[in-house]
Amino acid sequence: MSPLILSLIVMGSLGLVFGLGLALASRKFAVESDPHIDEIEAVLPKVNCGACGAAGCRAFAEAVAAGKMPVNGCVPGGAAVTAQIASIMGVDADETKEREVAQVMCQGDYEHAKLRSLYDGLQDCRAAMGAAGGPKGCVYGCLRLGSCVKACPFNAIGLNEHGIPVVDESRCTGCNKCVEACPRNIIELRPVSMGVHVRCRSISKGADVRKVCTIGCIGCMKCQKTCKYDAIHVENNLARIDYSKCTNCGECAEVCPVGSIVKQGKTVIVRESIAVDKVETKTQKA
Amino acid sequence: MPKLLLLFISSAVVNNFVLAKFLGNCPFLGVSKEVNTSLGMGVATTFVMVMSGVATWLINHYLLIPLELQYMQTIVFILAIATLVQFVEMVMKKYTPALHRALGIYLPLITTNCAVLGLAVMAVRESYSFIETVVFALGGGIGFSLALALMAGLREDMKEDLIPEAFRGPAIALITAGIMAMAFMGFSGILPS
């Protein structure tokens, strides 16, 4: 037999034997993992966003199966996924926390906010931020270059015609990506039921705010005085809403002279214990 | 017996795979940043070296030599080592999950570690017996672990040092390796020539 043929046969049969050996070994030594892991992983959104705190969906599934993480840990999955995971694990899904959605806390579009310079560089908020703090007059406001839009894995943010990001709350999963992407920290996660927001992050004095933006909070205290529920306070020249007390009544939005507070028309919440107390004290004072 | 002991010391220290034969330099530089991981890599490599030494000796003596196919040593050994590493990984995963977790990422890397192949080829070249091959492999693996752990210890200490910018990173690592190799040359006096 010629060496060529012999070497071919030896090599081929060795490869075959090794291959078959490995195939058999992989059957024989297959590690039985918890079937729950695969089932949970199958119902997860598999975006590997990391919002749950685990390193990806597989890690989260393993942690849930091992009982190290709660069944409602998946943020993008929301209530639907939580219910599925809960049924896989055979536990109640009652303790679901409310879904949070991103809210953009700036309305300083081209119409309302002044520019102090022209920025012609890389179309990215962080890059613009690096160029002497960005082109915008207000150093707290949205840079309108859409880094949050690019960061969103769910196409839930878009820029409106004036360049301000708008969140589609039905699509937003509260994964926190846009919050991390925004160099000005103007995006925040808020409970989805809350419909009144102070859409401004400027802590400049009222007069300074007026110079650069006509829609920014000037810290006039009107909202604080109007609120019946003690849910809105002005600190550092900026109104902040205490979402544990807010009832979506929207009276603050009505009195706001600049239009910083926006009411989205969501269902008004009845907060029995807190609301009654505060309303009473307010009326007594009056 | 003294001959085997000599062979062990020879392959572990005097003819150290990394520092005297310059084999397996990739993991030597790549996995020598922390002592713990370098020890993990060392143990895994030692294990695979002994296993592959045994396997290649058997293949060589019962397949290649009878068929006069010694010229196919290299490629057959590569195949055998790669298969063996895969197999070892499966067995480990099944029976010693803790060890598998500790070594997990290093095992596939060893497939392409030239120290393992070098060991198989050298054992054939020196026509070692079966026992000699095992001792040679064990010594080689322990020598490899030793070199890796020493290097990692040095590099951990160097992390805090003020190294001139041009020498930072791989440059100083290679210089360190060179000086270590010179130091290891000092062991060559141990062996009777």
Coordinates of C-alpha atoms in Angstrom, one line a residue:
Chain A
M1 CA 0.0 0.0 0.0
S2 CA 1.4 3.4 -0.9
P3 CA 2.3 5.7 2.0
L4 CA -0.1 8.3 0.6
I5 CA -3.1 6.0 0.9
L6 CA -2.0 4.6 4.2
S7 CA -1.5 8.0 5.8
L8 CA -4.9 9.1 4.4
I9 CA -6.6 6.0 5.9
V10 CA -4.8 6.4 9.3
M11 CA -5.6 10.1 9.5
G12 CA -9.2 9.6 8.4
S13 CA -9.9 6.7 10.8
L14 CA -8.2 8.5 13.7
G15 CA -10.4 11.6 13.0
L16 CA -13.4 9.3 12.8
V17 CA -12.6 7.5 16.0
F18 CA -11.9 10.7 17.9
G19 CA -15.0 12.4 16.5
L20 CA -17.2 9.4 17.4
G21 CA -15.5 9.2 20.8
L22 CA -16.2 12.8 21.6
A23 CA -19.8 12.5 20.3
L24 CA -20.4 9.5 22.6
A25 CA -18.7 11.2 25.5
S26 CA -20.8 14.3 25.1
R27 CA -23.9 12.1 25.4
K28 CA -22.5 10.1 28.3
F29 CA -21.1 13.0 30.2
A30 CA -23.9 15.4 29.5
V31 CA -24.5 17.6 32.5
E32 CA -28.1 17.7 33.6
S33 CA -28.8 21.3 34.4
D34 CA -32.0 22.6 36.1
P35 CA -34.7 22.5 33.4
H36 CA -36.1 25.6 34.9
I37 CA -33.1 27.6 33.6
D38 CA -33.9 26.9 30.0
E39 CA -37.6 27.4 30.5
I40 CA -37.0 30.8 32.1
E41 CA -34.5 31.8 29.5
A42 CA -37.0 31.0 26.8
V43 CA -39.6 33.5 28.1
L44 CA -37.1 36.3 28.8
P45 CA -36.8 39.1 26.2
K46 CA -33.1 38.1 25.6
V47 CA -31.8 41.6 25.1
N48 CA -29.1 41.1 27.7
C49 CA -29.7 44.6 29.0
G50 CA -28.5 43.8 32.5
A51 CA -31.2 45.9 34.1
C52 CA -31.9 43.0 36.5
G53 CA -28.4 43.2 37.9
A54 CA -27.3 39.8 36.4
A55 CA -24.8 39.5 33.6
G56 CA -27.3 38.8 30.9
C57 CA -30.5 36.8 30.5
R58 CA -28.9 33.4 30.9
A59 CA -27.2 34.5 34.2
F60 CA -30.5 35.9 35.4
A61 CA -32.4 32.7 34.5
E62 CA -29.8 30.7 36.5
A63 CA -30.0 33.0 39.5
V64 CA -33.8 32.8 39.5
A65 CA -33.8 29.0 39.2
A66 CA -31.4 28.9 42.1
G67 CA -33.7 31.2 44.1
K68 CA -31.0 34.0 44.3
M69 CA -33.0 36.5 42.4
P70 CA -36.7 37.4 42.5
V71 CA -39.0 36.3 39.7
N72 CA -40.0 39.9 39.0
G73 CA -36.4 40.9 38.4
C74 CA -36.7 41.2 34.6
V75 CA -37.3 44.9 33.9
P76 CA -37.8 44.9 30.2
G77 CA -40.1 41.8 30.4
G78 CA -42.5 43.5 32.7
A79 CA -45.6 42.0 34.2
A80 CA -46.1 39.5 31.4
V81 CA -42.7 37.9 31.8
T82 CA -42.9 38.0 35.5
A83 CA -46.2 36.0 35.4
Q84 CA -44.6 33.4 33.1
I85 CA -41.5 33.0 35.3
A86 CA -43.7 32.9 38.4
S87 CA -45.7 30.0 36.9
I88 CA -42.5 28.2 35.9
M89 CA -41.1 28.5 39.4
G90 CA -44.5 27.8 41.0
V91 CA -44.7 31.0 43.1
D92 CA -47.1 33.9 43.3
A93 CA -46.3 36.9 41.2
D94 CA -48.2 39.3 43.5
E95 CA -45.2 41.2 44.7
T96 CA -44.6 42.8 41.3
K97 CA -43.1 46.2 41.4
E98 CA -44.6 48.9 39.3
R99 CA -43.2 49.3 35.8
E100 CA -40.9 52.3 35.4
V101 CA -40.6 54.3 32.2
A102 CA -38.0 56.9 31.2
Q103 CA -39.1 60.6 31.4
V104 CA -37.1 63.3 29.7
M105 CA -36.8 66.2 32.1
C106 CA -36.1 69.0 29.6
Q107 CA -38.3 70.8 27.1
G108 CA -35.6 73.2 25.9
D109 CA -36.2 72.9 22.2
Y110 CA -35.0 75.3 19.4
E111 CA -38.1 77.4 20.0
H112 CA -37.6 77.9 23.8
A113 CA -33.9 77.5 24.6
K114 CA -31.1 79.7 23.3
L115 CA -27.8 78.5 21.9
R116 CA -24.6 80.2 23.0
S117 CA -22.4 78.7 20.2
L118 CA -22.7 76.6 17.1
Y119 CA -21.6 73.0 17.4
D120 CA -20.6 71.3 14.2
G121 CA -18.7 68.2 15.5
L122 CA -19.5 64.6 16.1
Q123 CA -23.3 64.2 16.4
D124 CA -23.2 62.8 19.9
C125 CA -24.2 64.3 23.2
R126 CA -21.1 63.2 25.0
A127 CA -18.8 64.6 22.3
A128 CA -20.8 67.9 22.3
M129 CA -20.5 68.0 26.1
G130 CA -16.7 67.7 25.7
A131 CA -16.6 70.7 23.5
A132 CA -16.6 73.4 26.1
G133 CA -19.8 72.1 27.7
G134 CA -21.9 72.0 24.6
P135 CA -23.6 74.6 22.5
K136 CA -26.6 75.2 24.6
G137 CA -27.2 78.3 26.7
C138 CA -28.6 76.2 29.6
V139 CA -25.9 73.9 31.0
Y140 CA -28.4 71.6 32.4
G141 CA -30.6 71.0 29.3
C142 CA -30.9 68.5 26.6
L143 CA -28.2 68.7 23.9
R144 CA -30.6 67.4 21.3
L145 CA -28.1 65.1 19.5
G146 CA -29.9 61.9 20.4
S147 CA -27.5 59.8 22.3
C148 CA -30.4 58.4 24.2
V149 CA -32.2 57.5 21.0
K150 CA -29.1 55.5 19.8
A151 CA -28.8 53.9 23.2
C152 CA -32.4 52.6 23.3
P153 CA -32.6 48.9 22.4
F154 CA -36.4 49.0 22.0
N155 CA -36.9 52.0 19.7
A156 CA -38.8 53.7 22.5
I157 CA -37.2 57.1 22.2
G158 CA -37.4 59.5 19.2
L159 CA -36.5 63.1 18.7
N160 CA -39.5 65.3 18.0
E161 CA -39.4 68.0 15.4
H162 CA -37.7 70.4 17.8
G163 CA -35.0 67.9 18.7
I164 CA -36.2 67.0 22.1
P165 CA -36.4 63.3 22.9
V166 CA -39.8 61.8 23.4
V167 CA -40.4 58.5 25.1
D168 CA -43.0 56.1 23.8
E169 CA -44.2 54.8 27.2
S170 CA -45.8 51.7 25.7
R171 CA -42.5 50.6 24.3
C172 CA -40.2 51.7 27.1
T173 CA -39.1 48.9 29.4
G174 CA -37.2 51.0 32.0
C175 CA -33.9 49.3 31.1
N176 CA -32.0 52.4 32.1
K177 CA -29.8 52.5 29.0
C178 CA -30.9 56.0 28.0
V179 CA -30.4 57.2 31.6
E180 CA -26.8 56.1 31.5
A181 CA -26.3 57.4 28.0
C182 CA -27.4 61.0 28.8
P183 CA -24.4 63.1 29.8
R184 CA -26.7 65.7 31.3
N185 CA -28.7 63.2 33.4
I186 CA -32.0 64.6 32.3
I187 CA -33.6 61.3 31.7
E188 CA -35.0 59.6 34.8
L189 CA -37.1 56.5 35.4
R190 CA -40.5 57.2 36.9
P191 CA -43.4 54.9 37.8
V192 CA -45.6 54.5 34.7
S193 CA -48.7 55.6 36.5
M194 CA -47.3 59.0 37.3
G195 CA -48.4 61.6 34.8
V196 CA -47.2 64.9 36.2
H197 CA -43.5 65.8 35.8
V198 CA -41.3 68.9 36.2
R199 CA -39.6 68.8 32.8
C200 CA -36.6 70.9 33.8
R201 CA -33.4 70.1 35.6
S202 CA -31.9 73.6 35.8
I203 CA -30.8 74.7 39.3
S204 CA -29.9 78.2 38.1
K205 CA -31.7 81.2 39.7
G206 CA -34.9 82.1 38.1
A207 CA -33.5 85.2 36.3
D208 CA -30.6 83.2 34.9
V209 CA -33.0 80.6 33.6
R210 CA -35.1 83.2 31.9
K211 CA -32.0 84.5 30.0
V212 CA -31.4 81.1 28.3
C213 CA -34.7 79.3 28.3
T214 CA -38.4 80.4 28.3
I215 CA -39.7 77.0 29.4
G216 CA -37.4 76.3 32.3
C217 CA -38.3 76.1 36.0
I218 CA -37.6 79.5 37.7
G219 CA -38.3 78.3 41.2
C220 CA -41.3 80.7 41.7
M221 CA -42.9 78.4 44.4
K222 CA -46.4 78.7 42.9
C223 CA -46.6 74.9 42.5
Q224 CA -45.5 74.3 46.1
K225 CA -48.2 76.6 47.4
T226 CA -50.9 75.1 45.2
C227 CA -50.3 71.5 45.9
K228 CA -52.9 70.1 48.3
Y229 CA -50.9 66.9 48.9
D230 CA -47.5 68.3 49.9
A231 CA -46.1 66.5 46.9
I232 CA -44.1 69.3 45.2
H233 CA -41.2 71.3 46.7
V234 CA -38.8 73.8 45.4
E235 CA -35.2 73.0 46.3
N236 CA -32.2 74.7 44.7
N237 CA -34.4 76.8 42.5
L238 CA -36.0 73.7 41.0
A239 CA -39.4 72.2 41.7
R240 CA -39.3 68.5 42.5
I241 CA -42.2 66.1 42.8
D242 CA -42.5 63.5 45.5
Y243 CA -43.9 60.7 43.6
S244 CA -45.0 58.8 46.7
K245 CA -47.5 61.7 47.4
C246 CA -48.4 63.0 43.9
T247 CA -51.9 62.1 42.8
N248 CA -51.7 63.2 39.1
C249 CA -54.3 66.0 39.9
G250 CA -52.2 68.4 37.8
E251 CA -53.0 71.6 39.6
C252 CA -49.3 72.5 39.8
A253 CA -49.1 72.2 36.0
E254 CA -52.0 74.6 35.6
V255 CA -50.4 77.3 37.8
C256 CA -46.9 77.0 36.4
P257 CA -46.2 80.3 34.7
V258 CA -43.5 79.0 32.4
G259 CA -45.0 75.6 31.5
S260 CA -42.2 73.6 33.0
I261 CA -44.6 71.2 34.7
V262 CA -46.5 69.0 32.3
K263 CA -49.6 67.0 32.9
Q264 CA -50.0 63.9 30.7
G265 CA -53.6 63.3 31.6
K266 CA -53.1 60.0 33.4
T267 CA -55.6 58.5 35.9
V268 CA -55.8 60.5 39.1
I269 CA -54.7 58.4 42.0
V270 CA -56.6 58.4 45.3
R271 CA -54.1 58.2 48.1
E272 CA -56.3 57.7 51.2
S273 CA -54.2 58.1 54.3
I274 CA -51.8 60.8 53.1
A275 CA -54.2 62.7 51.0
V276 CA -56.9 63.1 53.7
D277 CA -54.4 64.3 56.3
K278 CA -52.7 66.8 54.1
V279 CA -56.0 68.1 52.7
E280 CA -57.3 68.6 56.2
T281 CA -54.2 70.5 57.4
K282 CA -54.2 72.7 54.3
T283 CA -57.9 73.6 54.8
Q284 CA -57.3 74.3 58.5
K285 CA -54.5 76.7 57.7
A286 CA -56.7 78.4 55.1
Chain B
M1 CA 14.9 5.5 40.1
P2 CA 17.7 8.2 40.4
K3 CA 17.4 8.4 36.6
L4 CA 13.7 9.2 36.8
L5 CA 14.3 11.8 39.6
L6 CA 17.0 13.4 37.4
L7 CA 14.6 13.4 34.5
F8 CA 12.0 15.1 36.6
I9 CA 14.3 17.8 37.8
S10 CA 15.7 18.3 34.3
S11 CA 12.3 18.9 32.8
A12 CA 11.0 20.9 35.7
V13 CA 13.8 23.3 36.4
V14 CA 17.0 22.9 34.3
N15 CA 15.3 22.5 30.9
N16 CA 12.2 24.4 32.0
F17 CA 9.7 24.5 29.1
V18 CA 9.1 28.2 29.3
L19 CA 12.4 29.6 30.4
A20 CA 14.9 27.3 28.8
K21 CA 13.1 25.8 25.8
F22 CA 10.9 28.9 25.2
L23 CA 7.7 26.9 24.6
G24 CA 4.3 28.1 25.8
N25 CA 5.2 31.7 25.9
C26 CA 1.7 32.9 25.0
P27 CA 0.1 31.7 28.3
F28 CA 3.3 32.6 30.1
L29 CA 2.7 36.3 29.2
G30 CA -1.0 36.2 28.9
V31 CA -2.1 34.5 32.1
S32 CA 0.6 35.8 34.4
K33 CA -1.0 38.9 35.7
E34 CA -2.3 37.4 39.0
V35 CA -0.9 34.6 41.0
N36 CA -4.2 32.8 41.5
T37 CA -5.2 32.6 37.9
S38 CA -1.6 31.6 36.9
L39 CA -1.7 28.7 39.4
G40 CA -5.1 27.6 37.9
M41 CA -3.6 27.7 34.5
G42 CA -0.5 25.8 35.7
V43 CA -2.5 23.0 37.3
A44 CA -4.7 22.6 34.2
T45 CA -1.7 22.6 31.9
T46 CA 0.1 20.0 34.0
F47 CA -2.9 17.8 34.0
V48 CA -3.3 18.0 30.2
M49 CA 0.5 17.5 29.7
V50 CA 0.5 14.3 31.6
M51 CA -2.6 13.0 29.9
S52 CA -1.4 14.0 26.4
G53 CA 2.0 12.5 27.1
V54 CA 0.4 9.2 27.8
A55 CA -2.0 9.4 24.9
T56 CA 0.7 10.4 22.3
W57 CA 3.1 7.8 23.6
L58 CA 0.4 5.1 23.1
I59 CA -0.5 6.4 19.6
N60 CA 3.2 6.6 18.6
H61 CA 4.1 3.2 19.8
Y62 CA 1.0 1.2 18.8
L63 CA 0.0 3.0 15.7
L64 CA 2.6 5.2 14.0
I65 CA 5.7 3.0 14.5
P66 CA 4.1 -0.3 13.4
L67 CA 2.7 1.4 10.3
E68 CA 6.0 3.4 9.8
L69 CA 4.1 6.7 9.7
Q70 CA 6.4 8.6 12.1
Y71 CA 6.4 11.6 9.8
M72 CA 2.8 12.2 10.6
Q73 CA 3.6 12.6 14.3
T74 CA 2.9 16.3 14.5
I75 CA -0.5 16.4 12.9
V76 CA -1.7 13.2 14.7
F77 CA -0.5 14.6 18.0
I78 CA -2.3 17.9 17.4
L79 CA -5.5 15.9 16.7
A80 CA -5.0 13.7 19.8
I81 CA -4.3 16.6 22.1
A82 CA -7.3 18.6 20.9
T83 CA -9.6 15.7 21.3
L84 CA -8.1 14.9 24.7
V85 CA -8.6 18.4 26.0
Q86 CA -12.2 18.3 24.9
F87 CA -12.7 15.0 26.5
V88 CA -11.1 16.1 29.8
E89 CA -13.3 19.1 29.8
M90 CA -16.4 17.0 29.5
V91 CA -15.4 14.6 32.2
M92 CA -14.4 17.4 34.6
K93 CA -17.7 19.2 34.0
K94 CA -19.6 16.0 34.9
Y95 CA -17.6 14.8 37.9
T96 CA -15.7 17.7 39.3
P97 CA -17.8 20.8 38.6
A98 CA -15.8 22.8 41.1
L99 CA -12.5 22.1 39.4
H100 CA -14.2 22.7 36.0
R101 CA -15.4 26.1 37.2
A102 CA -11.9 27.0 38.4
L103 CA -10.1 25.9 35.3
G104 CA -13.0 26.3 32.8
I105 CA -11.7 29.1 30.7
Y106 CA -8.1 27.8 30.6
L107 CA -8.8 24.4 29.4
P108 CA -9.7 25.3 25.8
L109 CA -6.6 27.6 25.7
I110 CA -4.3 24.6 26.5
T111 CA -5.4 22.9 23.2
T112 CA -3.1 25.3 21.4
N113 CA -0.4 25.5 24.0
C114 CA 2.8 24.6 22.1
A115 CA 4.4 23.3 25.4
V116 CA 2.0 20.4 25.3
L117 CA 2.8 19.5 21.7
G118 CA 6.5 20.2 22.3
L119 CA 6.4 17.7 25.2
A120 CA 4.9 15.0 23.0
V121 CA 7.4 15.6 20.1
M122 CA 10.4 15.7 22.5
A123 CA 9.4 12.6 24.3
V124 CA 9.4 10.8 21.0
R125 CA 12.7 12.4 19.9
E126 CA 14.4 11.3 23.1
S127 CA 12.7 7.8 22.7
Y128 CA 11.6 7.8 26.4
S129 CA 9.9 4.8 27.8
F130 CA 6.3 5.0 29.0
I131 CA 7.2 5.7 32.6
E132 CA 9.9 8.2 31.5
T133 CA 7.3 10.0 29.4
V134 CA 5.0 10.4 32.3
V135 CA 7.7 11.7 34.6
F136 CA 8.9 14.0 31.9
A137 CA 5.4 15.4 31.3
L138 CA 4.8 15.8 35.1
G139 CA 8.1 17.6 35.5
G140 CA 7.4 19.8 32.5
G141 CA 3.9 20.7 33.8
I142 CA 5.2 21.6 37.2
G143 CA 8.1 23.6 35.7
F144 CA 5.5 25.4 33.6
S145 CA 3.4 26.2 36.7
L146 CA 6.5 27.3 38.6
A147 CA 7.5 29.7 35.9
L148 CA 4.0 31.1 35.5
A149 CA 3.6 31.6 39.3
L150 CA 7.0 33.3 39.6
M151 CA 6.3 35.5 36.7
A152 CA 2.8 36.4 38.1
G153 CA 4.3 37.2 41.5
L154 CA 6.8 39.5 39.9
R155 CA 4.2 41.2 37.8
E156 CA 1.9 41.7 40.7
D157 CA 4.7 43.5 42.5
M158 CA 5.6 45.5 39.4
K159 CA 2.1 46.8 39.1
E160 CA 2.8 49.5 41.7
D161 CA 6.2 50.4 40.3
L162 CA 7.0 53.5 38.4
I163 CA 8.1 52.1 35.1
P164 CA 9.3 54.4 32.3
E165 CA 6.5 54.8 29.8
A166 CA 8.3 53.1 26.9
F167 CA 8.8 50.0 29.0
R168 CA 5.3 49.5 30.3
G169 CA 3.1 46.5 29.5
P170 CA 4.5 43.7 27.3
A171 CA 8.0 45.3 27.1
I172 CA 8.8 45.0 30.8
A173 CA 7.1 41.6 30.9
L174 CA 9.4 40.3 28.1
I175 CA 12.5 41.9 29.8
T176 CA 11.5 40.2 33.1
A177 CA 11.0 36.9 31.3
G178 CA 14.5 37.2 29.7
I179 CA 16.1 37.9 33.1
M180 CA 14.2 35.0 34.6
A181 CA 15.4 32.8 31.8
M182 CA 19.0 33.8 32.5
A183 CA 18.6 33.0 36.2
F184 CA 17.2 29.6 35.3
M185 CA 20.3 28.9 33.1
G186 CA 22.1 28.8 36.5
F187 CA 20.5 25.5 37.2
S188 CA 22.2 23.8 34.3
G189 CA 25.1 23.0 36.6
I190 CA 22.9 20.6 38.6
L191 CA 22.8 17.9 35.8
P192 CA 25.8 15.7 35.3
S193 CA 26.8 16.2 31.7

